[in-house]
C-alpha atoms as one frame of an Amber mdcrd trajectory, in Angstrom:
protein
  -1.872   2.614  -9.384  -4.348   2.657  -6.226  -4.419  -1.007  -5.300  -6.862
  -2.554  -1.994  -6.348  -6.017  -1.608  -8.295  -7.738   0.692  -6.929 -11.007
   2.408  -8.299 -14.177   4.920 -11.908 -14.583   4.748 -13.030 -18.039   4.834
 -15.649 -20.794   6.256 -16.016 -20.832   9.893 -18.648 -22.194  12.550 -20.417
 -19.938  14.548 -18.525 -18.679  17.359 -15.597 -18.656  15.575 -12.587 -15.958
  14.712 -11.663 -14.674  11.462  -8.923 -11.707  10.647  -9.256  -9.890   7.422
  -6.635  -7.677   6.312  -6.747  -5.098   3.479  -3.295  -3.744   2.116  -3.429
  -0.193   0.370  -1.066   1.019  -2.272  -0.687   3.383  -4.427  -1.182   6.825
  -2.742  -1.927   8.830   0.532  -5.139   7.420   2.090  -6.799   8.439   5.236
 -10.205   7.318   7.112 -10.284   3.469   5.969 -12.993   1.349   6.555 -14.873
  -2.018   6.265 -18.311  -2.898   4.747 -19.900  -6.145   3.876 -22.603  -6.943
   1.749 -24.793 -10.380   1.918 -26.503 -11.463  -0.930 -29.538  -9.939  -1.798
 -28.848  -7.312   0.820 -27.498  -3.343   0.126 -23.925  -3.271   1.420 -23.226
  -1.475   5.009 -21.143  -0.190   7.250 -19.082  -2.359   9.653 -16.301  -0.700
  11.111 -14.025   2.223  10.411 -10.542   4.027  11.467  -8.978   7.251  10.499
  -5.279   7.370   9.638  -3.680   6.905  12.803  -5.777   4.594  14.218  -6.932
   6.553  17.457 -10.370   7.206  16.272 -12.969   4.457  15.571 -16.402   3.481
  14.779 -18.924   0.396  14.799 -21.842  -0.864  13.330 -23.813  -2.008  16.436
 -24.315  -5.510  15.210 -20.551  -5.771  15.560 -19.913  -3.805  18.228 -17.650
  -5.572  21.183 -17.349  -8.594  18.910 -14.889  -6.768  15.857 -11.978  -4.469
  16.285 -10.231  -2.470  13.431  -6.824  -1.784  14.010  -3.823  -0.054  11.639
  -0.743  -0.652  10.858   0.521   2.579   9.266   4.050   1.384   8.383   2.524
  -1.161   6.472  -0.306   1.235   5.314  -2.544  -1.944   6.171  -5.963  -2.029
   7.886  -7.037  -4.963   9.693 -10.639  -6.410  10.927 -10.647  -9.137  13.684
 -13.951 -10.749  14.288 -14.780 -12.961  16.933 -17.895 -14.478  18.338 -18.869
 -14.770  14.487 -22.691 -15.384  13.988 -24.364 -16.873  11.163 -25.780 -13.189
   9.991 -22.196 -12.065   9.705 -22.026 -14.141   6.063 -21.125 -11.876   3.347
 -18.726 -10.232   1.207 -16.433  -7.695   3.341 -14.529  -5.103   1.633 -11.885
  -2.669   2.236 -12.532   0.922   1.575 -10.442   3.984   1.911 -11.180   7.849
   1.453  -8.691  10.145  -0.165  -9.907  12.828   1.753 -11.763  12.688   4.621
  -9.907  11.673   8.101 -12.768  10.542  10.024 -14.054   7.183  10.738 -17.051
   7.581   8.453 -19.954   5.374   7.903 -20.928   6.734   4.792 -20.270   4.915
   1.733 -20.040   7.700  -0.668 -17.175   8.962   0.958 -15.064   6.429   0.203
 -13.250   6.641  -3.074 -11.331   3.517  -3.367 -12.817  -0.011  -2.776 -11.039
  -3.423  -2.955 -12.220  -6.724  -4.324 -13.869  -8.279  -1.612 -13.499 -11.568
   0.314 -16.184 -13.866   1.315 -16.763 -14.869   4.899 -19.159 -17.624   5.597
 -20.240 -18.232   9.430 -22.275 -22.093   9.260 -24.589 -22.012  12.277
């Protein structure tokens, strides 16, 4: 059973820190990735990695403020966000693609998705 559980969002004043971390099981996955979607709002793009890690990719509204790392033994990706802004409030979720290897921004090529975890940034 494919399984992406999503863990640590929270409440946090602006110019805060947060670390989300999103733990795959279940089968082989490769590029993994993080979108968020606020209310109201479609969901997009945030950051994404390929398997080992050495290849990334950032939304520019996060770029130089969130990092995506991997932790392959754990088959775990992680999003660290500092320098949080109020317009960073929404629902982030994990997303992984059986097939493709490259740190994609496009949605549809993710086949798995987790749950989601709220992070709210109080100005």
């Amino acid at each position: 059973q494919v399984q992406l559980v999503e863990s640590g969002g929270g409440l946090v004043q602006a110019g805060g820190s947060l670390s989300l971390s999103c733990a795959a099981s279940g089968r082989t996955f490769y590029a993994m990735a993080w979108f968020r979607q606020a209310p109201g709002k479609e969901r997009e793009f945030v950051a994404a990695t390929n398997w080992s890690g050495s290849s990334t990719s950032y939304a520019n509204s996060v770029k130089g403020r969130f990092t995506i790392s991997k932790a392959n033994a754990k088959n775990t990706v992680y999003l660290q966000m500092n320098s949080l802004k109020p317009e960073d409030t929404a629902v982030y979720y994990c997303a992984a693609s059986r097939v493709w290897n490259t740190p994609t921004t496009n949605v549809a090529l993710y086949d798995y998705w987790g749950q989601g975890t709220q992070v709210t940034v109080s100005s």
